[in-house]
PDB file of C-alpha atoms in Angstrom:
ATOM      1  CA  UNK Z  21       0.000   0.000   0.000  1.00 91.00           C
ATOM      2  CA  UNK Z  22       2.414   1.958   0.870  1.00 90.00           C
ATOM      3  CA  UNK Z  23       4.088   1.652  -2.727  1.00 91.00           C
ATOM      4  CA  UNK Z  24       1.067   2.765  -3.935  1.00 92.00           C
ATOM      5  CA  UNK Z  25       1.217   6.037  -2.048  1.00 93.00           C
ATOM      6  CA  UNK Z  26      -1.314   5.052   0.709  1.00 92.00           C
ATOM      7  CA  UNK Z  27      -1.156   5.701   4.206  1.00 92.00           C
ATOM      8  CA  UNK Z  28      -1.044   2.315   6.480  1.00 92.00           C
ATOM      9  CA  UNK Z  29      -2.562   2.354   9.783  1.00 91.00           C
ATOM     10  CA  UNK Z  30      -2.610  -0.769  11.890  1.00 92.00           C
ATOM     11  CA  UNK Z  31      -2.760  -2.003  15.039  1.00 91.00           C
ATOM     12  CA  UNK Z  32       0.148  -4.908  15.702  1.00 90.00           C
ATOM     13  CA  UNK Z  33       0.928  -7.620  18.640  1.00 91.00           C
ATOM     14  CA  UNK Z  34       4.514  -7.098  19.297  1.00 92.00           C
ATOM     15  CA  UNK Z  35       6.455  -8.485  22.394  1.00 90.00           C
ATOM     16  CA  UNK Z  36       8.420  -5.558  24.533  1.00 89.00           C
ATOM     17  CA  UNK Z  37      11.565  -6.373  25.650  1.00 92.00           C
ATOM     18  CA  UNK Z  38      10.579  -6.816  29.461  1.00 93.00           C
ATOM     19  CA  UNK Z  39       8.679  -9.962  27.868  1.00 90.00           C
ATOM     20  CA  UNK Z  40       5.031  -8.167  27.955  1.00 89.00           C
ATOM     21  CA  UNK Z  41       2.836  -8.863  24.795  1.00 89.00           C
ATOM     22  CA  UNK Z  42       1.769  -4.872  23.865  1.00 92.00           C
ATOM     23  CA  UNK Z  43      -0.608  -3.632  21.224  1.00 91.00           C
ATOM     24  CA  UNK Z  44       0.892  -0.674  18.888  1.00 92.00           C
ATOM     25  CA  UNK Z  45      -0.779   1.250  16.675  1.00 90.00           C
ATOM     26  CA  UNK Z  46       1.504   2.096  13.580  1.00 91.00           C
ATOM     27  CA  UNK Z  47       0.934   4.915  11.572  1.00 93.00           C
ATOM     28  CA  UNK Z  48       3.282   4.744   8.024  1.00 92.00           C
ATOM     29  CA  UNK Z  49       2.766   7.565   6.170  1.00 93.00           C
ATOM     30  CA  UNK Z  50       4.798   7.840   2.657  1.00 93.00           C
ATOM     31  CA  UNK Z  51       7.375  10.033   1.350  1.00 93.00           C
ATOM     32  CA  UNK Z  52       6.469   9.995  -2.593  1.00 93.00           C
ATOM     33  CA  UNK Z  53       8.895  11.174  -5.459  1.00 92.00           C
ATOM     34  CA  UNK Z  54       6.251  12.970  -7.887  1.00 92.00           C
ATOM     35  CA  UNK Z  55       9.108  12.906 -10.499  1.00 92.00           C
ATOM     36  CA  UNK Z  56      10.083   9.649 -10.404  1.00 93.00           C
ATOM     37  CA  UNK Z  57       6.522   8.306  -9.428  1.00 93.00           C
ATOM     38  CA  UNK Z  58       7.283   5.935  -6.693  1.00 93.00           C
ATOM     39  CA  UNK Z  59       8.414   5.065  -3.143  1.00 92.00           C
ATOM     40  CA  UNK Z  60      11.143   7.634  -1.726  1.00 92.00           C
ATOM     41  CA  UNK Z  61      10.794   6.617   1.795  1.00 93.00           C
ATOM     42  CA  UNK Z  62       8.338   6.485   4.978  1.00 92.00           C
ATOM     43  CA  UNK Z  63       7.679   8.363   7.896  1.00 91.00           C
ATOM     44  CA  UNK Z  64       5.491   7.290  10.561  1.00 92.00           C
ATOM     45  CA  UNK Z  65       5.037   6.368  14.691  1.00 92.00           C
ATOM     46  CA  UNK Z  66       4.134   4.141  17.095  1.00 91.00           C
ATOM     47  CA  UNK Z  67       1.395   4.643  19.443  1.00 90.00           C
ATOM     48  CA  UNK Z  68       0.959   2.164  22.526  1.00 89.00           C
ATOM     49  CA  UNK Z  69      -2.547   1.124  22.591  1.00 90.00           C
ATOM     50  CA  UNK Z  70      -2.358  -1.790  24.966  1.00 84.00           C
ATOM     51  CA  UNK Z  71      -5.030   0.197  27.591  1.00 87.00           C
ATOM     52  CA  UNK Z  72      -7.699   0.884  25.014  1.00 86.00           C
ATOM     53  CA  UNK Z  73      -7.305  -3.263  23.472  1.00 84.00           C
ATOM     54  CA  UNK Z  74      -7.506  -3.876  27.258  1.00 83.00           C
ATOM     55  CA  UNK Z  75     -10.784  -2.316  27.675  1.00 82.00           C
ATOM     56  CA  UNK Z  76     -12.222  -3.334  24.132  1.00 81.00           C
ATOM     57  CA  UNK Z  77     -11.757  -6.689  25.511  1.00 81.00           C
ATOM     58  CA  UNK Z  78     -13.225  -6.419  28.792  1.00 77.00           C
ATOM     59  CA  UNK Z  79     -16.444  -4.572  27.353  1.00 72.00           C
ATOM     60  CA  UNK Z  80     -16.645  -7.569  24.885  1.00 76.00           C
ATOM     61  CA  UNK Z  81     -16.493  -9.875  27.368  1.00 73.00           C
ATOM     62  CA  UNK Z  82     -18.661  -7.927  29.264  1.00 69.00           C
ATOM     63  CA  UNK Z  83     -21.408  -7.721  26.360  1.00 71.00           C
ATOM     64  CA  UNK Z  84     -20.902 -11.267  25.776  1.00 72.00           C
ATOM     65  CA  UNK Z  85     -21.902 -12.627  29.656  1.00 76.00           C
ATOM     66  CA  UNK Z  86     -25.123  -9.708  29.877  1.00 72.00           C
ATOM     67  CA  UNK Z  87     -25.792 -11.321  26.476  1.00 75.00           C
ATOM     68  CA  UNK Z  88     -25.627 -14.598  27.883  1.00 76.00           C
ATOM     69  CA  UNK Z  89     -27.540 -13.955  31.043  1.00 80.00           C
ATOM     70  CA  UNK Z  90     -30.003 -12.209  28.921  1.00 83.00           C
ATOM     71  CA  UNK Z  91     -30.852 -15.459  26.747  1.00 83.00           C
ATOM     72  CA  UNK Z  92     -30.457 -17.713  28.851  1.00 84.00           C
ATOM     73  CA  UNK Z  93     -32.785 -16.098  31.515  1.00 89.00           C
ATOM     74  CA  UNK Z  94     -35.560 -18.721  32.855  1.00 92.00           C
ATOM     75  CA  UNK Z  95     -37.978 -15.648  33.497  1.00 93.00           C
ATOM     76  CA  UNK Z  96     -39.183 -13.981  30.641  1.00 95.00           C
ATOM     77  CA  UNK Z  97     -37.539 -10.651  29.670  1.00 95.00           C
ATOM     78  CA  UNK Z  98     -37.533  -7.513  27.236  1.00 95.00           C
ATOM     79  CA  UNK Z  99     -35.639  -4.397  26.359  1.00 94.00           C
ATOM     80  CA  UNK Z 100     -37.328  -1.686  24.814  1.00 95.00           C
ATOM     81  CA  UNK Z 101     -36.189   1.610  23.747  1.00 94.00           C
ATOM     82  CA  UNK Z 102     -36.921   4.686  25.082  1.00 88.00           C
ATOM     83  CA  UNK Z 103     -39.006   7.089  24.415  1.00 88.00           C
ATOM     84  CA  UNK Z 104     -40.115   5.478  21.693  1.00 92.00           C
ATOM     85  CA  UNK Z 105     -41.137   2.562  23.731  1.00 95.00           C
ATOM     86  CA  UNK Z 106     -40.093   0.071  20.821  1.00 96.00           C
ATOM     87  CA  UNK Z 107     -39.079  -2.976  21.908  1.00 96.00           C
ATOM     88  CA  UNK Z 108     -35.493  -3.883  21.023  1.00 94.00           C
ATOM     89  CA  UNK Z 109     -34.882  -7.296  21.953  1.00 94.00           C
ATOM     90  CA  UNK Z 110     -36.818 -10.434  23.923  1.00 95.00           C
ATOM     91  CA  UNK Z 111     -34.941 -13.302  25.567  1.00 95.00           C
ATOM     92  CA  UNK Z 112     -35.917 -17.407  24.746  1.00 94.00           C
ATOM     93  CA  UNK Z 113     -38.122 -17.495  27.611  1.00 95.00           C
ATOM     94  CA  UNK Z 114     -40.185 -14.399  26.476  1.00 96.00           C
ATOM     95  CA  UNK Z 115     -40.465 -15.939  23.306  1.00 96.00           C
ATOM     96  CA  UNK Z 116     -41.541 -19.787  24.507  1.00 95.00           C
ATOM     97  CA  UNK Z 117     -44.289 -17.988  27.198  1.00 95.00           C
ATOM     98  CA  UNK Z 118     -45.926 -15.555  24.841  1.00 96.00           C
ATOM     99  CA  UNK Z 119     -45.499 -17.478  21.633  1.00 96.00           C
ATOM    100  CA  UNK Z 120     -44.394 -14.416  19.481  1.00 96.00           C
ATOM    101  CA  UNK Z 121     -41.212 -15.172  17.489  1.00 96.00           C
ATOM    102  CA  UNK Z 122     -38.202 -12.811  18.278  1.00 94.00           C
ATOM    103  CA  UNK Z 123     -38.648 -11.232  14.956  1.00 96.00           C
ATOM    104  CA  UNK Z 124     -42.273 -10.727  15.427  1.00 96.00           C
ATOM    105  CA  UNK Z 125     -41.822  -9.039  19.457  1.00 96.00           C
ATOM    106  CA  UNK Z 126     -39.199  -6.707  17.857  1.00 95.00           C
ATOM    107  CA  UNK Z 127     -41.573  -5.347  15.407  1.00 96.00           C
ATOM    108  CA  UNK Z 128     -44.077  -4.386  18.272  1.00 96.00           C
ATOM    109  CA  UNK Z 129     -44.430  -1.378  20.875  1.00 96.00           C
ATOM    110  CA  UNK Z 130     -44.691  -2.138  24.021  1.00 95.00           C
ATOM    111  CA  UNK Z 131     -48.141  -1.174  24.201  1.00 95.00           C
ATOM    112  CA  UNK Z 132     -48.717  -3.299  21.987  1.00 96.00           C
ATOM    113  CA  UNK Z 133     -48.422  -6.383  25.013  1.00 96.00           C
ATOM    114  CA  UNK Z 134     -51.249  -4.177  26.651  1.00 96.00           C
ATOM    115  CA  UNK Z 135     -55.260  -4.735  26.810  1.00 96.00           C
ATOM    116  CA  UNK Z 136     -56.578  -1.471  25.292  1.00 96.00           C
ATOM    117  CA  UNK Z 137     -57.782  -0.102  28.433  1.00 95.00           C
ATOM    118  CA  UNK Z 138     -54.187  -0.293  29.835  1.00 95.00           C
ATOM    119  CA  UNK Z 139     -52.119   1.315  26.574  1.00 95.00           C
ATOM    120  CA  UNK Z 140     -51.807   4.813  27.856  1.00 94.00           C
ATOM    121  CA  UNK Z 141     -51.130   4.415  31.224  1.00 94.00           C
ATOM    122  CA  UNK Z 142     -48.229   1.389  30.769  1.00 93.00           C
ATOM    123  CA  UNK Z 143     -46.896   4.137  28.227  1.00 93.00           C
ATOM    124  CA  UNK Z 144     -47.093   7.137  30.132  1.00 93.00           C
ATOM    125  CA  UNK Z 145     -45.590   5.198  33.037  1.00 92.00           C
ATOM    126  CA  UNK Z 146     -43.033   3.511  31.138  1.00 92.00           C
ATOM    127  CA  UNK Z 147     -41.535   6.829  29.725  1.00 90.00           C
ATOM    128  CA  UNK Z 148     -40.689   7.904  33.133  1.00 89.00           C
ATOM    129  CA  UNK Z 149     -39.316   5.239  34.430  1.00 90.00           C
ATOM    130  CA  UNK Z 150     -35.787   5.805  35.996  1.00 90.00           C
ATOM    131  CA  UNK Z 151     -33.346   3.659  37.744  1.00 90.00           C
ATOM    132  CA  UNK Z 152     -34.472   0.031  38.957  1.00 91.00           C
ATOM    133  CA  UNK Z 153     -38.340   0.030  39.621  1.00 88.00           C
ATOM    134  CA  UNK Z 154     -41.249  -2.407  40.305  1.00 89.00           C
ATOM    135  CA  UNK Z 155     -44.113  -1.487  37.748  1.00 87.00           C
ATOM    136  CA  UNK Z 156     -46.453  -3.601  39.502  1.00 87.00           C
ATOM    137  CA  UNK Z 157     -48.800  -5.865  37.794  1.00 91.00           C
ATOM    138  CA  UNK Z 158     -50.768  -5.336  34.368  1.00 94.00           C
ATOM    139  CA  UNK Z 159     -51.946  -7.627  32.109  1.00 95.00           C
ATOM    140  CA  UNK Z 160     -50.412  -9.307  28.707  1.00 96.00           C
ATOM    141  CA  UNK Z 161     -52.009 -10.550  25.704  1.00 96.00           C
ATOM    142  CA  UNK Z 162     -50.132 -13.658  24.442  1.00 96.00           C
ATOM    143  CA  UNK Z 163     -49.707 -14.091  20.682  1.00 96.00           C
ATOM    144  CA  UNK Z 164     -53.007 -16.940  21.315  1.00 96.00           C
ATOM    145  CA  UNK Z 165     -54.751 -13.935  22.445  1.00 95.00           C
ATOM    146  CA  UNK Z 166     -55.006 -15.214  26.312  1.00 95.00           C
ATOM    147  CA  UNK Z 167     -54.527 -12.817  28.859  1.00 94.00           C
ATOM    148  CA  UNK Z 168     -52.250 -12.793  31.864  1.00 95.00           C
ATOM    149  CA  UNK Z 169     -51.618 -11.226  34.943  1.00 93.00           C
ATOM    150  CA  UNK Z 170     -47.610 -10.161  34.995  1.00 94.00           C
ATOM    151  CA  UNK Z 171     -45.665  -8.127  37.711  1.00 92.00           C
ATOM    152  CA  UNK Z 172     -42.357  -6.546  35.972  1.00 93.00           C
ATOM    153  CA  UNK Z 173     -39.239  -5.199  37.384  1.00 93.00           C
ATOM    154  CA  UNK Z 174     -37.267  -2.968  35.361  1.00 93.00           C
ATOM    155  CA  UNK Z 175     -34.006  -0.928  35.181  1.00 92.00           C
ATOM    156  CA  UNK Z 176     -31.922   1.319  32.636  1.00 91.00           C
ATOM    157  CA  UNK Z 177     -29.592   0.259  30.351  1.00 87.00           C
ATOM    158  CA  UNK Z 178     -27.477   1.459  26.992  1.00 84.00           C
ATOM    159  CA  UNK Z 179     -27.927  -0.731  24.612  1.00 79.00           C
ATOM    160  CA  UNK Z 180     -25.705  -0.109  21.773  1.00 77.00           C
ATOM    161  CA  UNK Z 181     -25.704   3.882  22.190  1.00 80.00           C
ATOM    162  CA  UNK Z 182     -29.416   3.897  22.671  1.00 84.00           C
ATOM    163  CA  UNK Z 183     -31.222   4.499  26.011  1.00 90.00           C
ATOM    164  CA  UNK Z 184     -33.561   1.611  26.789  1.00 92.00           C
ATOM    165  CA  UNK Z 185     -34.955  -0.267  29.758  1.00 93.00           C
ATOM    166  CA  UNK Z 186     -34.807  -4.061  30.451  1.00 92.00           C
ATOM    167  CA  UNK Z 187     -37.883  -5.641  32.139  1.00 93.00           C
ATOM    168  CA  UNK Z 188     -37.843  -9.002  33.742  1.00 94.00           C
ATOM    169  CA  UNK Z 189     -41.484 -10.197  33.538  1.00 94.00           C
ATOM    170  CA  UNK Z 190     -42.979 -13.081  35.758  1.00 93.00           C
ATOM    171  CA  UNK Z 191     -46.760 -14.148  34.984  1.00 93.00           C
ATOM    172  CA  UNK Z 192     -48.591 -14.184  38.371  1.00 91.00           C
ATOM    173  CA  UNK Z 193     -51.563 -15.589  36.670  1.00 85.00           C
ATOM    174  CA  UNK Z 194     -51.730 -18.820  38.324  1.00 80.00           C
ATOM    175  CA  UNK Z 195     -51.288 -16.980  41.754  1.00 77.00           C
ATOM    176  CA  UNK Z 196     -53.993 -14.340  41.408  1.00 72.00           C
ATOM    177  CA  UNK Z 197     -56.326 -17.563  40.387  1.00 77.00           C
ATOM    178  CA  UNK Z 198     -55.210 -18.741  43.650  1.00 76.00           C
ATOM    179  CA  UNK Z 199     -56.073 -15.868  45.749  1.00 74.00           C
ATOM    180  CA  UNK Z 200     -59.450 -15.331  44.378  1.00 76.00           C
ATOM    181  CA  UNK Z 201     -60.272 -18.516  45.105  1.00 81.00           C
ATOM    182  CA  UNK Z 202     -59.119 -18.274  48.777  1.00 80.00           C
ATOM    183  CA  UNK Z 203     -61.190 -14.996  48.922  1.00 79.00           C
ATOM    184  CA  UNK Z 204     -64.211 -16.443  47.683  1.00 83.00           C
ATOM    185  CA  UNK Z 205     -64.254 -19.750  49.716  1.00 81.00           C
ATOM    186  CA  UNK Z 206     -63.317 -17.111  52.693  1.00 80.00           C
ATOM    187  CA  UNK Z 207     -66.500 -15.017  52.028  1.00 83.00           C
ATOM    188  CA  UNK Z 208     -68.205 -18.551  51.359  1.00 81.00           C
ATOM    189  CA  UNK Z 209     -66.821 -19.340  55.322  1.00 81.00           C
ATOM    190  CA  UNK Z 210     -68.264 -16.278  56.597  1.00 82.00           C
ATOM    191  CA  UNK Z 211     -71.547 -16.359  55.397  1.00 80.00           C
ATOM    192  CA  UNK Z 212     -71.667 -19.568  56.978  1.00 81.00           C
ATOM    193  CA  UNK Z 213     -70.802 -18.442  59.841  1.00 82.00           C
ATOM    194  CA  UNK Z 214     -73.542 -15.680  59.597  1.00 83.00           C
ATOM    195  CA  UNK Z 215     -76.481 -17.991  58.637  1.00 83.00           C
ATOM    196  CA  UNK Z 216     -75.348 -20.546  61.626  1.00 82.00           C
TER     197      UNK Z 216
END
């Protein structure tokens, strides 16, 4: 490249003298002979990039566990954007609960999980969400068009350069069956009670 009167940038593994393995950045800039129409000479530096490599590194690895802990996730989970309140990305467990394919969650709002009566409120709340906060529980509609009683935690998080939230999601469905029941064979006791 260089031969061909281009600049050459790259970043290079060498081995320091103390035995350390450190990253340079080479810049080879060259010294052309407009006469003669070639090569004359180069100039260039070094620049000791070993602390920025360092850190690329550790925020890969870093992506790569949250990634991992995201997936893998037994509780069903979601990260939308804000304020647009699109939804960004939905773990394996979001998808094998609700039934929605990843492609088709990531094409929705996140009203769009919402009973009508709920849409404004969920999207009024979830725009000011800040920090780590308990939403409470609302209701889902699942891609077979059931609906379920959720409570959802949520917290902030940048997600490739955009500001989003991630909610963990557990479906308290079964449990709110549960209590009703106790509160109606509890009003069922009482009455019994009163007519004895």
């Amino acid at each position: 490249r260089l031969h061909r009167n281009q600049t050459v940038i790259s970043d290079i593994r060498t081995l320091a003298a103390d035995g350390r393995i450190v990253w340079v950045r080479s810049y080879a800039q060259p010294v052309w002979d407009k006469e003669n129409n070639r090569l004359a000479g180069i100039y260039g530096a070094v620049q000791d990039v070993t602390a920025q490599k360092e850190a690329e590194l550790a925020l890969r690895l870093s992506e790569s566990r949250y990634r991992m802990l995201f997936r893998q996730n037994p509780a069903p989970m979601l990260i939308y954007e804000r304020p647009a309140l699109k939804i960004l990305d939905v773990n394996e467990a979001f998808c094998s609960h609700y039934g929605y394919t990843q492609e088709e969650a990531c094409s929705f709002e996140l009203k769009d999980l919402y009973p009508e009566d709920e849409k404004e409120e969920i999207s009024e709340l979830a725009r000011g969400l800040r920090g780590y906060q308990n939403v409470g529980e609302w209701h889902h509609i699942k891609k077979d068009g059931s609906i379920i009683t959720i409570s959802a935690v949520s917290h902030d998080i940048d997600l490739e350069g955009k500001s989003a939230r991630v909610a963990v999601i557990t479906d308290v469905s079964d449990r709110k069956k549960a209590e009703d029941r106790i509160r109606k064979m509890n009003l069922e006791l009482e009455q019994r009670v009163l007519d004895r």
